Amino acid sequence: QRHSTSKHAREKERKRHAHQMTENGNLLHAACRHGRTEEVASILSSISTEELNDFYEHWNITPLFVAAEKGWNEIVKLLLQRPDISVNKGSQKDGKTPLEIACLKGHLENVITLFSDPRSAKDVDSLKDLANRKGQEAVSTWLSSQQ
C-alpha cells in the first residue's frame, strides 16, 4: 500500500512538471512567433534545455525555427546565446533546420546570423538551391560569397 502511494505521488509530480514544462515552452514559442523580444529574453532566463529545444504547437517546430521563419533576427540572436540550444533542430514535419527555413523565406539577416554560428550545419550548395527555389536572390548571392 505504501509503495503505491509513493508511486502515485511521483506520477502526480511528473504530470505537474510536464504541464509546467509545456506551459513554459508554449510561452516561449508564442513569444518567438509574435516577435516579443523582451518576453523571449525573460523566458530564456528560466527555461530548461528540454523546453528550449522541444517541438511545440501542432506544427511541430522549435522556437528557433519559428523565429527564423518569421524573420525575427533579434530573437534568433537571443536564442543562439544559449549554449544548450539545438541549432540544427527545426521542423519535425519535414526535417528542415532554422537556417534552411530562413533561406526559403528570404530572411537574409537570419541567414547570416545562423550561418555564422559555428554550431550550424552548412551545405552552401543545398542552401543556395533552397533560396533559388523560392527566388530569394539576395540570400543566394550572399551564400555564393561564402564559398
Short mmCIF file of N, CA and C in Angstrom, two decimals:
data_model
loop_
_atom_site.label_atom_id
_atom_site.label_comp_id
_atom_site.label_asym_id
_atom_site.label_seq_id
_atom_site.Cartn_x
_atom_site.Cartn_y
_atom_site.Cartn_z
N GLN A 1 0.84 -1.20 0.00
CA GLN A 1 0.00 0.00 0.00
C GLN A 1 0.87 1.25 0.00
N ARG A 2 1.89 1.27 0.85
CA ARG A 2 2.76 2.43 0.94
C ARG A 2 3.48 2.68 -0.39
N HIS A 3 3.91 1.61 -1.02
CA HIS A 3 4.62 1.72 -2.30
C HIS A 3 3.73 2.38 -3.37
N SER A 4 2.45 1.97 -3.44
CA SER A 4 1.57 2.54 -4.46
C SER A 4 1.31 4.03 -4.20
N THR A 5 1.30 4.46 -2.94
CA THR A 5 1.10 5.87 -2.62
C THR A 5 2.27 6.69 -3.14
N SER A 6 3.49 6.23 -2.89
CA SER A 6 4.65 6.98 -3.36
C SER A 6 4.72 6.95 -4.88
N LYS A 7 4.32 5.85 -5.48
CA LYS A 7 4.29 5.77 -6.93
C LYS A 7 3.27 6.76 -7.48
N HIS A 8 2.10 6.84 -6.83
CA HIS A 8 1.06 7.79 -7.23
C HIS A 8 1.56 9.23 -7.09
N ALA A 9 2.24 9.51 -6.00
CA ALA A 9 2.77 10.87 -5.77
C ALA A 9 3.81 11.23 -6.83
N ARG A 10 4.67 10.28 -7.18
CA ARG A 10 5.68 10.53 -8.22
C ARG A 10 5.02 10.79 -9.57
N GLU A 11 3.99 10.03 -9.89
CA GLU A 11 3.29 10.21 -11.15
C GLU A 11 2.59 11.57 -11.19
N LYS A 12 1.98 11.96 -10.07
CA LYS A 12 1.32 13.26 -9.99
C LYS A 12 2.33 14.39 -10.18
N GLU A 13 3.51 14.26 -9.56
CA GLU A 13 4.56 15.27 -9.69
C GLU A 13 5.09 15.32 -11.12
N ARG A 14 5.23 14.15 -11.74
CA ARG A 14 5.69 14.09 -13.14
C ARG A 14 4.71 14.82 -14.06
N LYS A 15 3.42 14.59 -13.85
CA LYS A 15 2.41 15.26 -14.67
C LYS A 15 2.42 16.76 -14.44
N ARG A 16 2.58 17.19 -13.19
CA ARG A 16 2.63 18.62 -12.88
C ARG A 16 3.83 19.25 -13.57
N HIS A 17 4.98 18.57 -13.49
CA HIS A 17 6.20 19.08 -14.13
C HIS A 17 6.01 19.14 -15.65
N ALA A 18 5.42 18.10 -16.23
CA ALA A 18 5.20 18.07 -17.68
C ALA A 18 4.27 19.21 -18.10
N HIS A 19 3.24 19.47 -17.30
CA HIS A 19 2.33 20.57 -17.61
C HIS A 19 3.06 21.91 -17.54
N GLN A 20 3.87 22.10 -16.50
CA GLN A 20 4.62 23.34 -16.35
C GLN A 20 5.60 23.51 -17.51
N MET A 21 6.26 22.40 -17.88
CA MET A 21 7.21 22.47 -18.99
C MET A 21 6.50 22.87 -20.27
N THR A 22 5.35 22.27 -20.54
CA THR A 22 4.60 22.60 -21.75
C THR A 22 4.18 24.06 -21.71
N GLU A 23 3.74 24.53 -20.55
CA GLU A 23 3.33 25.91 -20.41
C GLU A 23 4.49 26.86 -20.71
N ASN A 24 5.67 26.59 -20.12
CA ASN A 24 6.85 27.43 -20.37
C ASN A 24 7.24 27.40 -21.84
N GLY A 25 7.27 26.22 -22.41
CA GLY A 25 7.63 26.08 -23.82
C GLY A 25 6.65 26.77 -24.73
N ASN A 26 5.37 26.65 -24.44
CA ASN A 26 4.37 27.31 -25.26
C ASN A 26 4.48 28.83 -25.15
N LEU A 27 4.82 29.33 -23.96
CA LEU A 27 5.02 30.77 -23.79
C LEU A 27 6.19 31.24 -24.65
N LEU A 28 7.28 30.47 -24.63
CA LEU A 28 8.45 30.83 -25.45
C LEU A 28 8.08 30.77 -26.93
N HIS A 29 7.40 29.72 -27.31
CA HIS A 29 7.01 29.54 -28.71
C HIS A 29 6.15 30.71 -29.17
N ALA A 30 5.17 31.09 -28.38
CA ALA A 30 4.28 32.20 -28.74
C ALA A 30 5.05 33.52 -28.83
N ALA A 31 5.95 33.74 -27.89
CA ALA A 31 6.75 34.97 -27.90
C ALA A 31 7.63 35.02 -29.15
N CYS A 32 8.19 33.88 -29.54
CA CYS A 32 9.01 33.81 -30.75
C CYS A 32 8.16 34.04 -32.00
N ARG A 33 6.97 33.49 -32.02
CA ARG A 33 6.08 33.62 -33.17
C ARG A 33 5.66 35.07 -33.39
N HIS A 34 5.44 35.79 -32.28
CA HIS A 34 4.89 37.14 -32.38
C HIS A 34 5.93 38.25 -32.23
N GLY A 35 7.21 37.87 -32.20
CA GLY A 35 8.27 38.87 -32.19
C GLY A 35 8.40 39.65 -30.89
N ARG A 36 8.07 39.02 -29.78
CA ARG A 36 8.13 39.68 -28.47
C ARG A 36 9.52 39.46 -27.85
N THR A 37 10.46 40.29 -28.25
CA THR A 37 11.87 40.14 -27.87
C THR A 37 12.07 40.17 -26.36
N GLU A 38 11.49 41.13 -25.67
CA GLU A 38 11.67 41.24 -24.22
C GLU A 38 11.09 40.04 -23.49
N GLU A 39 9.97 39.54 -23.96
CA GLU A 39 9.35 38.36 -23.36
C GLU A 39 10.24 37.14 -23.56
N VAL A 40 10.81 37.00 -24.75
CA VAL A 40 11.73 35.89 -25.02
C VAL A 40 12.91 35.96 -24.07
N ALA A 41 13.50 37.13 -23.91
CA ALA A 41 14.65 37.30 -23.02
C ALA A 41 14.29 36.89 -21.59
N SER A 42 13.13 37.26 -21.14
CA SER A 42 12.69 36.92 -19.78
C SER A 42 12.50 35.42 -19.62
N ILE A 43 11.84 34.79 -20.57
CA ILE A 43 11.58 33.35 -20.52
C ILE A 43 12.89 32.57 -20.59
N LEU A 44 13.83 33.01 -21.41
CA LEU A 44 15.10 32.29 -21.59
C LEU A 44 15.89 32.16 -20.29
N SER A 45 15.69 33.08 -19.38
CA SER A 45 16.46 33.03 -18.13
C SER A 45 16.02 31.89 -17.22
N SER A 46 14.83 31.33 -17.47
CA SER A 46 14.34 30.30 -16.55
C SER A 46 13.90 29.00 -17.23
N ILE A 47 14.06 28.92 -18.53
CA ILE A 47 13.56 27.75 -19.26
C ILE A 47 14.64 26.66 -19.32
N SER A 48 14.20 25.42 -19.28
CA SER A 48 15.14 24.29 -19.33
C SER A 48 15.61 24.03 -20.76
N THR A 49 16.68 23.26 -20.88
CA THR A 49 17.19 22.86 -22.20
C THR A 49 16.12 22.12 -22.98
N GLU A 50 15.41 21.24 -22.31
CA GLU A 50 14.37 20.45 -22.96
C GLU A 50 13.28 21.37 -23.53
N GLU A 51 12.84 22.34 -22.73
CA GLU A 51 11.81 23.28 -23.18
C GLU A 51 12.31 24.14 -24.33
N LEU A 52 13.56 24.53 -24.27
CA LEU A 52 14.17 25.37 -25.29
C LEU A 52 14.19 24.69 -26.65
N ASN A 53 14.40 23.39 -26.65
CA ASN A 53 14.61 22.64 -27.89
C ASN A 53 13.45 21.74 -28.30
N ASP A 54 12.34 21.83 -27.59
CA ASP A 54 11.24 20.92 -27.87
C ASP A 54 10.40 21.42 -29.05
N PHE A 55 9.65 20.49 -29.64
CA PHE A 55 8.71 20.81 -30.71
C PHE A 55 7.39 21.22 -30.08
N TYR A 56 6.84 22.34 -30.52
CA TYR A 56 5.60 22.85 -29.94
C TYR A 56 4.56 23.13 -31.00
N GLU A 57 3.36 23.29 -30.54
CA GLU A 57 2.20 23.58 -31.35
C GLU A 57 1.94 22.45 -32.33
N HIS A 58 0.87 22.54 -33.04
CA HIS A 58 0.53 21.46 -33.96
C HIS A 58 1.42 21.44 -35.19
N TRP A 59 2.29 22.45 -35.34
CA TRP A 59 3.22 22.47 -36.48
C TRP A 59 4.47 21.64 -36.20
N ASN A 60 4.69 21.28 -34.94
CA ASN A 60 5.87 20.50 -34.54
C ASN A 60 7.18 21.17 -34.97
N ILE A 61 7.33 22.42 -34.54
CA ILE A 61 8.55 23.18 -34.82
C ILE A 61 9.10 23.79 -33.54
N THR A 62 10.41 24.04 -33.54
CA THR A 62 11.06 24.58 -32.35
C THR A 62 10.93 26.11 -32.30
N PRO A 63 11.14 26.70 -31.13
CA PRO A 63 11.11 28.16 -31.03
C PRO A 63 12.12 28.84 -31.97
N LEU A 64 13.32 28.28 -32.11
CA LEU A 64 14.31 28.88 -33.01
C LEU A 64 13.82 28.83 -34.45
N PHE A 65 13.21 27.74 -34.83
CA PHE A 65 12.65 27.61 -36.18
C PHE A 65 11.60 28.69 -36.42
N VAL A 66 10.72 28.90 -35.44
CA VAL A 66 9.66 29.91 -35.58
C VAL A 66 10.28 31.30 -35.79
N ALA A 67 11.25 31.65 -34.95
CA ALA A 67 11.88 32.97 -35.06
C ALA A 67 12.58 33.13 -36.40
N ALA A 68 13.25 32.08 -36.86
CA ALA A 68 13.95 32.14 -38.15
C ALA A 68 12.94 32.26 -39.30
N GLU A 69 11.83 31.54 -39.20
CA GLU A 69 10.81 31.56 -40.24
C GLU A 69 10.12 32.92 -40.32
N LYS A 70 9.89 33.52 -39.17
CA LYS A 70 9.18 34.80 -39.12
C LYS A 70 10.07 36.00 -39.40
N GLY A 71 11.40 35.79 -39.36
CA GLY A 71 12.31 36.89 -39.67
C GLY A 71 12.69 37.74 -38.46
N TRP A 72 12.51 37.23 -37.26
CA TRP A 72 12.83 37.97 -36.03
C TRP A 72 14.30 37.76 -35.67
N ASN A 73 15.18 38.55 -36.27
CA ASN A 73 16.62 38.36 -36.09
C ASN A 73 17.08 38.61 -34.66
N GLU A 74 16.52 39.59 -33.98
CA GLU A 74 16.93 39.85 -32.60
C GLU A 74 16.59 38.65 -31.70
N ILE A 75 15.47 38.01 -31.98
CA ILE A 75 15.09 36.82 -31.20
C ILE A 75 16.00 35.65 -31.55
N VAL A 76 16.32 35.48 -32.83
CA VAL A 76 17.26 34.43 -33.23
C VAL A 76 18.58 34.62 -32.47
N LYS A 77 19.08 35.85 -32.43
CA LYS A 77 20.33 36.14 -31.72
C LYS A 77 20.22 35.80 -30.23
N LEU A 78 19.10 36.16 -29.62
CA LEU A 78 18.89 35.84 -28.20
C LEU A 78 18.92 34.33 -27.97
N LEU A 79 18.19 33.60 -28.80
CA LEU A 79 18.14 32.15 -28.66
C LEU A 79 19.52 31.52 -28.84
N LEU A 80 20.29 32.04 -29.78
CA LEU A 80 21.63 31.49 -30.05
C LEU A 80 22.61 31.76 -28.92
N GLN A 81 22.28 32.70 -28.03
CA GLN A 81 23.15 32.95 -26.87
C GLN A 81 23.14 31.79 -25.90
N ARG A 82 22.11 30.97 -25.97
CA ARG A 82 22.04 29.80 -25.08
C ARG A 82 22.97 28.72 -25.64
N PRO A 83 23.98 28.30 -24.86
CA PRO A 83 24.90 27.28 -25.36
C PRO A 83 24.23 25.92 -25.55
N ASP A 84 23.07 25.72 -24.93
CA ASP A 84 22.38 24.43 -24.99
C ASP A 84 21.30 24.37 -26.06
N ILE A 85 21.24 25.38 -26.92
CA ILE A 85 20.22 25.33 -27.98
C ILE A 85 20.66 24.37 -29.08
N SER A 86 19.69 23.64 -29.61
CA SER A 86 19.96 22.73 -30.73
C SER A 86 19.74 23.51 -32.02
N VAL A 87 20.81 24.06 -32.55
CA VAL A 87 20.75 24.97 -33.69
C VAL A 87 20.19 24.29 -34.95
N ASN A 88 20.42 23.01 -35.10
CA ASN A 88 20.02 22.32 -36.33
C ASN A 88 18.68 21.57 -36.20
N LYS A 89 18.02 21.72 -35.07
CA LYS A 89 16.72 21.09 -34.86
C LYS A 89 15.66 22.13 -35.20
N GLY A 90 14.75 21.78 -36.10
CA GLY A 90 13.78 22.78 -36.53
C GLY A 90 12.38 22.26 -36.65
N SER A 91 12.12 21.56 -37.74
CA SER A 91 10.78 21.07 -38.04
C SER A 91 10.74 19.56 -37.98
N GLN A 92 9.87 19.05 -37.12
CA GLN A 92 9.71 17.61 -37.02
C GLN A 92 8.98 17.07 -38.25
N LYS A 93 8.20 17.92 -38.89
CA LYS A 93 7.39 17.52 -40.04
C LYS A 93 8.24 17.20 -41.26
N ASP A 94 9.15 18.13 -41.63
CA ASP A 94 9.91 17.91 -42.86
C ASP A 94 11.42 17.91 -42.65
N GLY A 95 11.87 18.05 -41.40
CA GLY A 95 13.29 17.97 -41.09
C GLY A 95 14.10 19.21 -41.42
N LYS A 96 13.44 20.27 -41.85
CA LYS A 96 14.17 21.50 -42.18
C LYS A 96 14.76 22.11 -40.91
N THR A 97 15.92 22.74 -41.08
CA THR A 97 16.58 23.44 -39.97
C THR A 97 16.17 24.91 -39.97
N PRO A 98 16.44 25.63 -38.88
CA PRO A 98 16.17 27.07 -38.88
C PRO A 98 16.91 27.81 -40.00
N LEU A 99 18.14 27.41 -40.28
CA LEU A 99 18.89 28.06 -41.37
C LEU A 99 18.21 27.80 -42.71
N GLU A 100 17.75 26.59 -42.93
CA GLU A 100 17.09 26.28 -44.19
C GLU A 100 15.79 27.07 -44.37
N ILE A 101 14.99 27.21 -43.31
CA ILE A 101 13.74 27.96 -43.45
C ILE A 101 14.04 29.44 -43.66
N ALA A 102 15.09 29.95 -43.04
CA ALA A 102 15.46 31.35 -43.26
C ALA A 102 15.84 31.57 -44.73
N CYS A 103 16.53 30.60 -45.33
CA CYS A 103 16.88 30.69 -46.76
C CYS A 103 15.62 30.67 -47.63
N LEU A 104 14.70 29.76 -47.33
CA LEU A 104 13.47 29.65 -48.11
C LEU A 104 12.62 30.91 -48.01
N LYS A 105 12.59 31.52 -46.83
CA LYS A 105 11.75 32.71 -46.61
C LYS A 105 12.45 34.00 -47.02
N GLY A 106 13.74 33.92 -47.33
CA GLY A 106 14.46 35.11 -47.77
C GLY A 106 14.83 36.08 -46.67
N HIS A 107 14.95 35.58 -45.45
CA HIS A 107 15.33 36.43 -44.31
C HIS A 107 16.86 36.48 -44.22
N LEU A 108 17.45 37.39 -44.98
CA LEU A 108 18.91 37.45 -45.12
C LEU A 108 19.61 37.66 -43.77
N GLU A 109 19.09 38.55 -42.92
CA GLU A 109 19.73 38.76 -41.61
C GLU A 109 19.77 37.46 -40.81
N ASN A 110 18.69 36.71 -40.83
CA ASN A 110 18.66 35.44 -40.11
C ASN A 110 19.61 34.43 -40.74
N VAL A 111 19.68 34.43 -42.06
CA VAL A 111 20.61 33.52 -42.75
C VAL A 111 22.03 33.83 -42.29
N ILE A 112 22.40 35.10 -42.29
CA ILE A 112 23.76 35.49 -41.89
C ILE A 112 24.02 35.11 -40.43
N THR A 113 23.07 35.41 -39.55
CA THR A 113 23.22 35.09 -38.12
C THR A 113 23.38 33.60 -37.90
N LEU A 114 22.49 32.81 -38.49
CA LEU A 114 22.54 31.36 -38.30
C LEU A 114 23.75 30.74 -38.98
N PHE A 115 24.08 31.20 -40.18
CA PHE A 115 25.23 30.69 -40.91
C PHE A 115 26.53 30.95 -40.14
N SER A 116 26.57 32.10 -39.47
CA SER A 116 27.77 32.50 -38.73
C SER A 116 27.96 31.72 -37.44
N ASP A 117 26.91 31.07 -36.96
CA ASP A 117 27.02 30.29 -35.73
C ASP A 117 27.79 29.00 -36.04
N PRO A 118 28.89 28.75 -35.31
CA PRO A 118 29.70 27.57 -35.61
C PRO A 118 28.97 26.24 -35.41
N ARG A 119 27.85 26.25 -34.71
CA ARG A 119 27.10 25.01 -34.47
C ARG A 119 26.19 24.65 -35.64
N SER A 120 25.95 25.58 -36.56
CA SER A 120 25.04 25.34 -37.69
C SER A 120 25.65 24.42 -38.72
N ALA A 121 24.82 23.48 -39.18
CA ALA A 121 25.22 22.62 -40.30
C ALA A 121 25.09 23.45 -41.57
N LYS A 122 26.17 23.46 -42.36
CA LYS A 122 26.18 24.32 -43.55
C LYS A 122 26.58 23.54 -44.80
N ASP A 123 25.65 23.41 -45.69
CA ASP A 123 25.95 22.89 -47.02
C ASP A 123 25.52 24.00 -47.97
N VAL A 124 26.48 24.83 -48.36
CA VAL A 124 26.17 26.04 -49.12
C VAL A 124 25.39 25.73 -50.38
N ASP A 125 25.77 24.69 -51.10
CA ASP A 125 25.06 24.38 -52.35
C ASP A 125 23.59 24.06 -52.12
N SER A 126 23.29 23.25 -51.09
CA SER A 126 21.89 22.91 -50.85
C SER A 126 21.13 24.13 -50.31
N LEU A 127 21.79 24.98 -49.53
CA LEU A 127 21.14 26.20 -49.05
C LEU A 127 20.83 27.14 -50.22
N LYS A 128 21.77 27.26 -51.15
CA LYS A 128 21.53 28.08 -52.35
C LYS A 128 20.38 27.51 -53.17
N ASP A 129 20.31 26.19 -53.30
CA ASP A 129 19.21 25.56 -54.03
C ASP A 129 17.86 25.92 -53.40
N LEU A 130 17.80 25.88 -52.06
CA LEU A 130 16.57 26.25 -51.36
C LEU A 130 16.19 27.70 -51.65
N ALA A 131 17.17 28.59 -51.53
CA ALA A 131 16.92 30.01 -51.78
C ALA A 131 16.47 30.24 -53.22
N ASN A 132 17.16 29.61 -54.16
CA ASN A 132 16.82 29.78 -55.58
C ASN A 132 15.43 29.23 -55.91
N ARG A 133 15.06 28.14 -55.24
CA ARG A 133 13.75 27.52 -55.46
C ARG A 133 12.63 28.51 -55.19
N LYS A 134 12.86 29.41 -54.24
CA LYS A 134 11.84 30.41 -53.87
C LYS A 134 12.17 31.81 -54.38
N GLY A 135 13.17 31.91 -55.27
CA GLY A 135 13.51 33.19 -55.86
C GLY A 135 14.14 34.18 -54.88
N GLN A 136 14.82 33.67 -53.88
CA GLN A 136 15.45 34.53 -52.86
C GLN A 136 16.86 34.90 -53.32
N GLU A 137 16.94 35.85 -54.26
CA GLU A 137 18.21 36.20 -54.90
C GLU A 137 19.23 36.78 -53.92
N ALA A 138 18.80 37.64 -53.00
CA ALA A 138 19.74 38.25 -52.05
C ALA A 138 20.40 37.18 -51.19
N VAL A 139 19.61 36.20 -50.76
CA VAL A 139 20.15 35.10 -49.95
C VAL A 139 21.11 34.27 -50.78
N SER A 140 20.72 33.93 -52.00
CA SER A 140 21.57 33.13 -52.88
C SER A 140 22.90 33.84 -53.18
N THR A 141 22.83 35.13 -53.44
CA THR A 141 24.05 35.91 -53.71
C THR A 141 24.96 35.92 -52.50
N TRP A 142 24.39 36.14 -51.31
CA TRP A 142 25.21 36.16 -50.09
C TRP A 142 25.85 34.78 -49.86
N LEU A 143 25.07 33.72 -50.04
CA LEU A 143 25.62 32.36 -49.86
C LEU A 143 26.76 32.10 -50.85
N SER A 144 26.62 32.58 -52.07
CA SER A 144 27.68 32.40 -53.06
C SER A 144 28.97 33.05 -52.59
N SER A 145 28.84 34.16 -51.88
CA SER A 145 30.04 34.87 -51.38
C SER A 145 30.73 34.11 -50.25
N GLN A 146 30.06 33.10 -49.73
CA GLN A 146 30.62 32.31 -48.61
C GLN A 146 31.35 31.06 -49.09
N GLN A 147 31.36 30.83 -50.39
CA GLN A 147 32.01 29.63 -50.92
C GLN A 147 33.48 29.85 -51.15
#
